[in-house]
PDB file of C-alpha atoms and ligand atoms in Angstrom:
ATOM      1  CA  UNK A   1      19.998   0.386  -0.073  1.00 53.00           C
ATOM      2  CA  UNK A   2      19.105   0.002   3.561  1.00 53.00           C
ATOM      3  CA  UNK A   3      17.273   2.484   5.355  1.00 51.00           C
ATOM      4  CA  UNK A   4      20.016   3.902   6.555  1.00 48.00           C
ATOM      5  CA  UNK A   5      21.845   4.889   3.233  1.00 50.00           C
ATOM      6  CA  UNK A   6      18.589   6.705   1.279  1.00 55.00           C
ATOM      7  CA  UNK A   7      17.785  10.277   2.610  1.00 78.00           C
ATOM      8  CA  UNK A   8      13.312  10.238   1.763  1.00 92.00           C
ATOM      9  CA  UNK A   9      11.271   8.856   3.181  1.00 97.00           C
ATOM     10  CA  UNK A  10       9.103   5.751   1.792  1.00 98.00           C
ATOM     11  CA  UNK A  11       5.326   5.949   3.098  1.00 98.00           C
ATOM     12  CA  UNK A  12       2.905   3.296   2.447  1.00 98.00           C
ATOM     13  CA  UNK A  13      -0.534   3.193   2.842  1.00 98.00           C
ATOM     14  CA  UNK A  14      -2.590   0.120   3.326  1.00 98.00           C
ATOM     15  CA  UNK A  15      -5.953  -1.826   3.217  1.00 97.00           C
ATOM     16  CA  UNK A  16      -8.808  -3.439   1.969  1.00 94.00           C
ATOM     17  CA  UNK A  17     -11.172  -2.308  -0.984  1.00 90.00           C
ATOM     18  CA  UNK A  18     -13.103   1.802  -0.138  1.00 85.00           C
ATOM     19  CA  UNK A  19     -11.301   2.449   2.937  1.00 90.00           C
ATOM     20  CA  UNK A  20      -9.903   6.303   1.922  1.00 91.00           C
ATOM     21  CA  UNK A  21      -6.353   5.891   0.736  1.00 95.00           C
ATOM     22  CA  UNK A  22      -6.760   7.877  -2.411  1.00 95.00           C
ATOM     23  CA  UNK A  23      -8.026  10.834  -0.930  1.00 96.00           C
ATOM     24  CA  UNK A  24      -5.221  10.300   2.082  1.00 98.00           C
ATOM     25  CA  UNK A  25      -2.502   9.520  -0.160  1.00 98.00           C
ATOM     26  CA  UNK A  26      -3.059  13.814  -1.656  1.00 98.00           C
ATOM     27  CA  UNK A  27      -4.173  15.144   1.503  1.00 98.00           C
ATOM     28  CA  UNK A  28      -0.244  13.358   3.316  1.00 98.00           C
ATOM     29  CA  UNK A  29       1.368  15.199   0.625  1.00 98.00           C
ATOM     30  CA  UNK A  30       0.478  17.992   1.315  1.00 98.00           C
ATOM     31  CA  UNK A  31       0.789  18.291   4.285  1.00 98.00           C
ATOM     32  CA  UNK A  32       4.540  17.100   3.987  1.00 97.00           C
ATOM     33  CA  UNK A  33       4.492  19.904   0.357  1.00 97.00           C
ATOM     34  CA  UNK A  34       3.796  22.340   3.263  1.00 97.00           C
ATOM     35  CA  UNK A  35       6.193  21.180   5.487  1.00 95.00           C
ATOM     36  CA  UNK A  36       8.925  22.020   2.920  1.00 94.00           C
ATOM     37  CA  UNK A  37       9.376  18.182   1.369  1.00 96.00           C
ATOM     38  CA  UNK A  38       9.970  17.122  -1.683  1.00 97.00           C
ATOM     39  CA  UNK A  39       7.106  14.328  -2.088  1.00 98.00           C
ATOM     40  CA  UNK A  40       6.128  11.695  -4.730  1.00 98.00           C
ATOM     41  CA  UNK A  41       2.705  10.846  -4.807  1.00 98.00           C
ATOM     42  CA  UNK A  42       2.731   6.949  -6.610  1.00 98.00           C
ATOM     43  CA  UNK A  43       0.610   3.794  -7.016  1.00 98.00           C
ATOM     44  CA  UNK A  44       0.118   0.258  -6.745  1.00 98.00           C
ATOM     45  CA  UNK A  45      -1.072  -1.688  -8.810  1.00 98.00           C
ATOM     46  CA  UNK A  46       1.456   1.270 -11.247  1.00 98.00           C
ATOM     47  CA  UNK A  47       3.599   4.276 -10.675  1.00 98.00           C
ATOM     48  CA  UNK A  48       5.555   3.661 -14.404  1.00 98.00           C
ATOM     49  CA  UNK A  49       4.765   3.091 -18.474  1.00 98.00           C
ATOM     50  CA  UNK A  50       5.571  -0.893 -17.616  1.00 98.00           C
ATOM     51  CA  UNK A  51       3.982  -1.133 -13.955  1.00 99.00           C
ATOM     52  CA  UNK A  52       0.876   0.397 -15.448  1.00 98.00           C
ATOM     53  CA  UNK A  53       0.842  -2.085 -18.402  1.00 98.00           C
ATOM     54  CA  UNK A  54       0.503  -5.049 -15.414  1.00 98.00           C
ATOM     55  CA  UNK A  55      -2.017  -2.784 -14.234  1.00 98.00           C
ATOM     56  CA  UNK A  56      -4.232  -3.054 -17.315  1.00 98.00           C
ATOM     57  CA  UNK A  57      -3.309  -7.326 -16.924  1.00 98.00           C
ATOM     58  CA  UNK A  58      -3.790  -7.698 -13.467  1.00 98.00           C
ATOM     59  CA  UNK A  59      -7.656  -5.186 -13.072  1.00 98.00           C
ATOM     60  CA  UNK A  60      -9.060  -6.670 -16.977  1.00 97.00           C
ATOM     61  CA  UNK A  61      -7.443  -9.799 -16.986  1.00 97.00           C
ATOM     62  CA  UNK A  62      -7.930 -11.011 -20.710  1.00 95.00           C
ATOM     63  CA  UNK A  63      -9.198 -14.296 -20.822  1.00 94.00           C
ATOM     64  CA  UNK A  64     -10.179 -17.080 -18.114  1.00 92.00           C
ATOM     65  CA  UNK A  65      -7.835 -14.922 -15.870  1.00 95.00           C
ATOM     66  CA  UNK A  66      -4.481 -15.494 -14.369  1.00 98.00           C
ATOM     67  CA  UNK A  67      -4.111 -18.234 -11.396  1.00 98.00           C
ATOM     68  CA  UNK A  68      -3.237 -16.934  -8.285  1.00 98.00           C
ATOM     69  CA  UNK A  69       0.711 -17.698  -8.699  1.00 98.00           C
ATOM     70  CA  UNK A  70       0.378 -15.691 -11.996  1.00 98.00           C
ATOM     71  CA  UNK A  71      -1.104 -12.489 -10.151  1.00 98.00           C
ATOM     72  CA  UNK A  72       1.823 -12.884  -7.699  1.00 98.00           C
ATOM     73  CA  UNK A  73       4.167 -12.472 -10.972  1.00 99.00           C
ATOM     74  CA  UNK A  74       2.189 -10.214 -12.278  1.00 98.00           C
ATOM     75  CA  UNK A  75       1.702  -8.116  -9.086  1.00 99.00           C
ATOM     76  CA  UNK A  76       5.715  -8.421  -7.606  1.00 99.00           C
ATOM     77  CA  UNK A  77       7.259  -7.998 -11.624  1.00 99.00           C
ATOM     78  CA  UNK A  78       5.026  -4.558 -11.988  1.00 99.00           C
ATOM     79  CA  UNK A  79       6.792  -4.210  -8.349  1.00 99.00           C
ATOM     80  CA  UNK A  80      10.347  -4.287  -9.335  1.00 99.00           C
ATOM     81  CA  UNK A  81       9.880  -2.422 -12.430  1.00 99.00           C
ATOM     82  CA  UNK A  82       8.970   0.830  -9.854  1.00 99.00           C
ATOM     83  CA  UNK A  83      11.327   0.064  -7.234  1.00 98.00           C
ATOM     84  CA  UNK A  84      13.894  -0.009  -9.812  1.00 98.00           C
ATOM     85  CA  UNK A  85      12.463   3.153 -12.512  1.00 98.00           C
ATOM     86  CA  UNK A  86      10.715   5.272  -9.955  1.00 98.00           C
ATOM     87  CA  UNK A  87      10.952   4.581  -5.586  1.00 98.00           C
ATOM     88  CA  UNK A  88      14.479   4.377  -5.175  1.00 98.00           C
ATOM     89  CA  UNK A  89      15.407   6.804  -7.535  1.00 97.00           C
ATOM     90  CA  UNK A  90      13.243   8.803  -5.217  1.00 98.00           C
ATOM     91  CA  UNK A  91      14.343   8.089  -2.231  1.00 97.00           C
ATOM     92  CA  UNK A  92      18.273   8.043  -3.327  1.00 96.00           C
ATOM     93  CA  UNK A  93      18.067  11.820  -4.339  1.00 96.00           C
ATOM     94  CA  UNK A  94      15.782  12.731  -0.336  1.00 96.00           C
ATOM     95  CA  UNK A  95      12.810  13.067  -2.006  1.00 97.00           C
ATOM     96  CA  UNK A  96       9.730  11.303  -0.070  1.00 98.00           C
ATOM     97  CA  UNK A  97       7.392   9.358  -1.757  1.00 98.00           C
ATOM     98  CA  UNK A  98       3.884   7.593  -0.545  1.00 98.00           C
ATOM     99  CA  UNK A  99       2.349   5.126  -2.017  1.00 98.00           C
ATOM    100  CA  UNK A 100      -0.883   4.155  -2.718  1.00 98.00           C
ATOM    101  CA  UNK A 101       0.142   0.124  -1.530  1.00 98.00           C
ATOM    102  CA  UNK A 102       2.715  -1.606  -1.411  1.00 98.00           C
ATOM    103  CA  UNK A 103       4.397  -5.596  -1.300  1.00 98.00           C
ATOM    104  CA  UNK A 104       1.602  -5.726   2.470  1.00 98.00           C
ATOM    105  CA  UNK A 105      -1.216  -6.207  -0.246  1.00 98.00           C
ATOM    106  CA  UNK A 106       0.580  -8.786  -2.478  1.00 98.00           C
ATOM    107  CA  UNK A 107       0.968 -10.182   1.538  1.00 98.00           C
ATOM    108  CA  UNK A 108      -2.931  -9.506   2.568  1.00 98.00           C
ATOM    109  CA  UNK A 109      -4.773 -10.144  -0.752  1.00 98.00           C
ATOM    110  CA  UNK A 110      -1.992 -13.034  -2.404  1.00 98.00           C
ATOM    111  CA  UNK A 111      -1.028 -14.014   0.212  1.00 98.00           C
ATOM    112  CA  UNK A 112      -3.550 -14.785   3.195  1.00 98.00           C
ATOM    113  CA  UNK A 113      -6.944 -14.234   1.267  1.00 98.00           C
ATOM    114  CA  UNK A 114      -5.588 -16.092  -1.297  1.00 98.00           C
ATOM    115  CA  UNK A 115      -3.550 -19.045   0.030  1.00 98.00           C
ATOM    116  CA  UNK A 116       0.286 -18.713  -1.065  1.00 98.00           C
ATOM    117  CA  UNK A 117       1.273 -17.325   2.260  1.00 98.00           C
ATOM    118  CA  UNK A 118       3.673 -15.022   3.421  1.00 98.00           C
ATOM    119  CA  UNK A 119       7.590 -16.823   2.567  1.00 98.00           C
ATOM    120  CA  UNK A 120       6.214 -17.546  -1.466  1.00 98.00           C
ATOM    121  CA  UNK A 121       5.857 -13.638  -1.120  1.00 98.00           C
ATOM    122  CA  UNK A 122       8.507 -12.295   0.087  1.00 98.00           C
ATOM    123  CA  UNK A 123      10.927 -14.159  -1.651  1.00 98.00           C
ATOM    124  CA  UNK A 124       8.337 -12.306  -4.614  1.00 98.00           C
ATOM    125  CA  UNK A 125       9.541  -9.095  -3.418  1.00 98.00           C
ATOM    126  CA  UNK A 126      13.412 -10.248  -2.205  1.00 98.00           C
ATOM    127  CA  UNK A 127      14.162 -11.779  -5.700  1.00 98.00           C
ATOM    128  CA  UNK A 128      12.767  -8.983  -8.060  1.00 98.00           C
ATOM    129  CA  UNK A 129      13.361  -5.191  -5.625  1.00 98.00           C
ATOM    130  CA  UNK A 130      15.561  -7.563  -3.287  1.00 98.00           C
ATOM    131  CA  UNK A 131      13.031  -6.643   0.004  1.00 98.00           C
ATOM    132  CA  UNK A 132      12.298  -2.810  -0.074  1.00 98.00           C
ATOM    133  CA  UNK A 133      10.088  -2.393   2.935  1.00 98.00           C
ATOM    134  CA  UNK A 134       8.292   1.682   3.550  1.00 98.00           C
ATOM    135  CA  UNK A 135       9.919   3.436   6.599  1.00 97.00           C
ATOM    136  CA  UNK A 136       6.424   3.887   7.797  1.00 97.00           C
ATOM    137  CA  UNK A 137       3.263   1.254   6.708  1.00 98.00           C
ATOM    138  CA  UNK A 138       0.352   2.825   7.709  1.00 98.00           C
ATOM    139  CA  UNK A 139      -3.009   0.915   8.001  1.00 98.00           C
ATOM    140  CA  UNK A 140      -6.178   1.816   7.203  1.00 98.00           C
ATOM    141  CA  UNK A 141      -8.982  -0.255   8.923  1.00 95.00           C
ATOM    142  CA  UNK A 142     -12.717   0.412   9.641  1.00 90.00           C
ATOM    143  CA  UNK A 143     -14.597  -1.400  11.283  1.00 86.00           C
ATOM    144  CA  UNK A 144     -16.193  -4.410  10.511  1.00 78.00           C
ATOM    145  CA  UNK A 145     -20.137  -2.864   9.292  1.00 81.00           C
ATOM    146  CA  UNK A 146     -18.176  -0.253   7.568  1.00 77.00           C
ATOM    147  CA  UNK A 147     -16.586  -2.535   5.358  1.00 74.00           C
ATOM    148  CA  UNK A 148     -20.291  -5.122   4.483  1.00 76.00           C
ATOM    149  CA  UNK A 149     -21.348  -1.710   3.925  1.00 78.00           C
ATOM    150  CA  UNK A 150     -19.692  -0.878   1.679  1.00 71.00           C
ATOM    151  CA  UNK A 151     -19.025  -4.775  -0.318  1.00 68.00           C
ATOM    152  CA  UNK A 152     -22.442  -3.990  -0.317  1.00 70.00           C
ATOM    153  CA  UNK A 153     -22.767  -1.555  -1.734  1.00 70.00           C
ATOM    154  CA  UNK A 154     -21.122  -1.949  -4.683  1.00 61.00           C
ATOM    155  CA  UNK A 155     -23.380  -5.156  -5.362  1.00 54.00           C
ATOM    156  CA  UNK A 156     -21.556  -7.207  -7.889  1.00 53.00           C
ATOM    157  CA  UNK A 157     -21.192  -4.279  -9.896  1.00 54.00           C
ATOM    158  CA  UNK A 158     -17.455  -3.567  -8.782  1.00 61.00           C
ATOM    159  CA  UNK A 159     -15.190  -2.591 -11.449  1.00 75.00           C
ATOM    160  CA  UNK A 160     -12.174  -4.876 -11.694  1.00 93.00           C
ATOM    161  CA  UNK A 161     -11.644  -8.101 -11.282  1.00 95.00           C
ATOM    162  CA  UNK A 162      -9.440  -8.210  -7.586  1.00 96.00           C
ATOM    163  CA  UNK A 163     -12.578  -5.744  -6.109  1.00 93.00           C
ATOM    164  CA  UNK A 164     -14.997  -8.103  -7.337  1.00 92.00           C
ATOM    165  CA  UNK A 165     -14.114 -10.582  -5.306  1.00 94.00           C
ATOM    166  CA  UNK A 166     -15.919 -12.191  -2.572  1.00 93.00           C
ATOM    167  CA  UNK A 167     -17.788 -10.746   0.708  1.00 90.00           C
ATOM    168  CA  UNK A 168     -15.271 -13.263   2.477  1.00 94.00           C
ATOM    169  CA  UNK A 169     -12.159 -12.759  -0.126  1.00 95.00           C
ATOM    170  CA  UNK A 170     -12.785  -9.176   1.280  1.00 93.00           C
ATOM    171  CA  UNK A 171     -12.884 -10.120   5.004  1.00 93.00           C
ATOM    172  CA  UNK A 172      -9.859 -12.268   5.067  1.00 96.00           C
ATOM    173  CA  UNK A 173      -8.045  -9.526   3.335  1.00 96.00           C
ATOM    174  CA  UNK A 174      -9.128  -7.269   6.482  1.00 95.00           C
ATOM    175  CA  UNK A 175      -7.155  -9.796   9.010  1.00 96.00           C
ATOM    176  CA  UNK A 176      -4.158 -10.938   7.127  1.00 98.00           C
ATOM    177  CA  UNK A 177      -3.540  -7.257   7.108  1.00 98.00           C
ATOM    178  CA  UNK A 178      -4.155  -6.441  10.290  1.00 97.00           C
ATOM    179  CA  UNK A 179      -2.340 -10.001  11.963  1.00 98.00           C
ATOM    180  CA  UNK A 180       1.134  -8.270   9.867  1.00 98.00           C
ATOM    181  CA  UNK A 181       0.414  -4.633  11.434  1.00 98.00           C
ATOM    182  CA  UNK A 182       0.343  -7.332  14.967  1.00 98.00           C
ATOM    183  CA  UNK A 183       3.629  -9.096  13.832  1.00 98.00           C
ATOM    184  CA  UNK A 184       5.353  -6.085  12.822  1.00 98.00           C
ATOM    185  CA  UNK A 185       4.928  -2.929  15.386  1.00 97.00           C
ATOM    186  CA  UNK A 186       8.028  -1.365  14.608  1.00 95.00           C
ATOM    187  CA  UNK A 187       7.075  -1.071  10.882  1.00 96.00           C
ATOM    188  CA  UNK A 188       3.205  -0.331  10.682  1.00 98.00           C
ATOM    189  CA  UNK A 189       0.890   2.097  12.065  1.00 98.00           C
ATOM    190  CA  UNK A 190      -2.926   1.177  12.711  1.00 98.00           C
ATOM    191  CA  UNK A 191      -5.057   4.098  11.966  1.00 98.00           C
ATOM    192  CA  UNK A 192      -8.698   4.399  12.350  1.00 97.00           C
ATOM    193  CA  UNK A 193     -10.329   5.328   8.804  1.00 96.00           C
ATOM    194  CA  UNK A 194     -13.684   6.033  10.585  1.00 94.00           C
ATOM    195  CA  UNK A 195     -14.759   9.691  10.537  1.00 94.00           C
ATOM    196  CA  UNK A 196     -14.019  12.642   8.265  1.00 96.00           C
ATOM    197  CA  UNK A 197     -11.712  12.941   6.077  1.00 97.00           C
ATOM    198  CA  UNK A 198      -9.988  15.019   7.530  1.00 98.00           C
ATOM    199  CA  UNK A 199     -10.073  13.509  11.271  1.00 98.00           C
ATOM    200  CA  UNK A 200      -8.319  10.558   9.548  1.00 98.00           C
ATOM    201  CA  UNK A 201      -6.267  12.253   8.000  1.00 98.00           C
ATOM    202  CA  UNK A 202      -4.860  14.327  11.320  1.00 98.00           C
ATOM    203  CA  UNK A 203      -5.665  10.952  12.497  1.00 98.00           C
ATOM    204  CA  UNK A 204      -2.275  10.045   9.712  1.00 98.00           C
ATOM    205  CA  UNK A 205       0.333  12.636  10.877  1.00 98.00           C
ATOM    206  CA  UNK A 206      -0.200  11.970  14.211  1.00 98.00           C
ATOM    207  CA  UNK A 207       1.061   8.465  13.668  1.00 98.00           C
ATOM    208  CA  UNK A 208       3.736   9.827  11.462  1.00 97.00           C
ATOM    209  CA  UNK A 209       6.100  12.206  14.293  1.00 95.00           C
ATOM    210  CA  UNK A 210       8.252   9.897  15.692  1.00 92.00           C
ATOM    211  CA  UNK A 211       9.670   9.928  11.308  1.00 91.00           C
ATOM    212  CA  UNK A 212       7.839  13.963  10.355  1.00 89.00           C
ATOM    213  CA  UNK A 213      10.498  15.050  14.227  1.00 89.00           C
ATOM    214  CA  UNK A 214      13.229  12.621  12.477  1.00 88.00           C
ATOM    215  CA  UNK A 215      13.929  14.392   9.576  1.00 83.00           C
ATOM    216  CA  UNK A 216      12.933  17.949  11.140  1.00 75.00           C
ATOM    217  CA  UNK A 217      16.283  16.904  12.972  1.00 71.00           C
ATOM    218  CA  UNK A 218      18.229  16.460   9.670  1.00 53.00           C
ATOM    219  CA  UNK A 219      18.355  12.526   9.999  1.00 48.00           C
ATOM    220  CA  UNK A 220      16.149  13.119   7.138  1.00 46.00           C
TER     221      UNK A 220
HETATM  222  P1  TYD B 301      -7.121   0.173  -7.020  1.00 57.59           P
HETATM  223  O1  TYD B 301      -8.429   0.572  -8.136  1.00 57.59           O
HETATM  224  O2  TYD B 301      -6.257   0.784  -7.161  1.00 57.59           O
HETATM  225  O3  TYD B 301      -8.358  -0.784  -5.482  1.00 57.59           O
HETATM  226  P2  TYD B 301      -7.627   0.298  -3.876  1.00 57.59           P
HETATM  227  O4  TYD B 301      -8.700   1.887  -4.938  1.00 57.59           O
HETATM  228  O5  TYD B 301      -8.856  -0.276  -3.693  1.00 57.59           O
HETATM  229  O6  TYD B 301      -5.987   0.225  -3.828  1.00 57.59           O
HETATM  230  O7  TYD B 301      -6.939  -2.058  -7.459  1.00 57.59           O
HETATM  231  C1  TYD B 301      -5.674  -2.544  -7.263  1.00 57.59           C
HETATM  232  C2  TYD B 301      -6.523  -3.271  -6.222  1.00 57.59           C
HETATM  233  O8  TYD B 301      -5.775  -4.189  -6.929  1.00 57.59           O
HETATM  234  C3  TYD B 301      -7.266  -3.960  -5.326  1.00 57.59           C
HETATM  235  O9  TYD B 301      -7.923  -5.062  -5.438  1.00 57.59           O
HETATM  236  C4  TYD B 301      -5.910  -4.338  -4.920  1.00 57.59           C
HETATM  237  C5  TYD B 301      -5.755  -5.024  -5.782  1.00 57.59           C
HETATM  238  N1  TYD B 301      -3.676  -5.244  -5.002  1.00 57.59           N
HETATM  239  C6  TYD B 301      -3.581  -6.703  -4.516  1.00 57.59           C
HETATM  240  O10 TYD B 301      -4.305  -7.455  -5.388  1.00 57.59           O
HETATM  241  N2  TYD B 301      -1.677  -7.176  -4.310  1.00 57.59           N
HETATM  242  C7  TYD B 301      -1.631  -6.165  -4.401  1.00 57.59           C
HETATM  243  O11 TYD B 301       0.322  -6.892  -4.099  1.00 57.59           O
HETATM  244  C8  TYD B 301      -2.148  -4.341  -4.955  1.00 57.59           C
HETATM  245  C9  TYD B 301      -0.730  -2.989  -5.921  1.00 57.59           C
HETATM  246  C10 TYD B 301      -2.742  -3.911  -5.070  1.00 57.59           C
END
């Protein structure tokens, strides 16, 4: 399904740990609804019963935990189910999808910080989800000091297997996101995540203006 064949708009919010994505996903969905759009909110890993079950395996792995390759495959499997059973059918009905994380999280975490490389993650996504891309990926960024503050505030007590990785791993995630966004200025909008939730929300709406304008013009 190409972007031209679907009618709903697909927006993903990305970023490292604790940049405020979940709050922004809710605020964005409310704003879109207020503008008369039908909106479905989802998240990754998760969004369907199968993908939510895989989420539990990923964030709270049994035994010794997954190898890097197994982890990437599980994220891709969860995403394949989510795309086939929820995201594509929703977009085909003309409904907007706002998703808390999507494939660029796999590219930044498993491909970049995890060392598997971008071609491997893209190949899994091509196979699992026919390479579906969001119409726009919003990358929420906070500065280094804020990232360090948030990572140290966790004090080693992060509740899941990925959030609990080292500060170096999370710094590498942030760098990978920045690289991905820099290499694809059409597909990404980098939004400053510093400030109040409302200030950040206003920046996100501004970044999405071209898609909102296209929708108002009857294109979506
Ligand atoms: P979540 O509790 O949703 O984290 P956050 O609130 O920071 O979004 O947990 C998702 C975790 O999974 C988070 O640490 C990022 C990680 N993740 C990956 O490593 N690869 C992926 O493809 C996705 C979607 C998430």
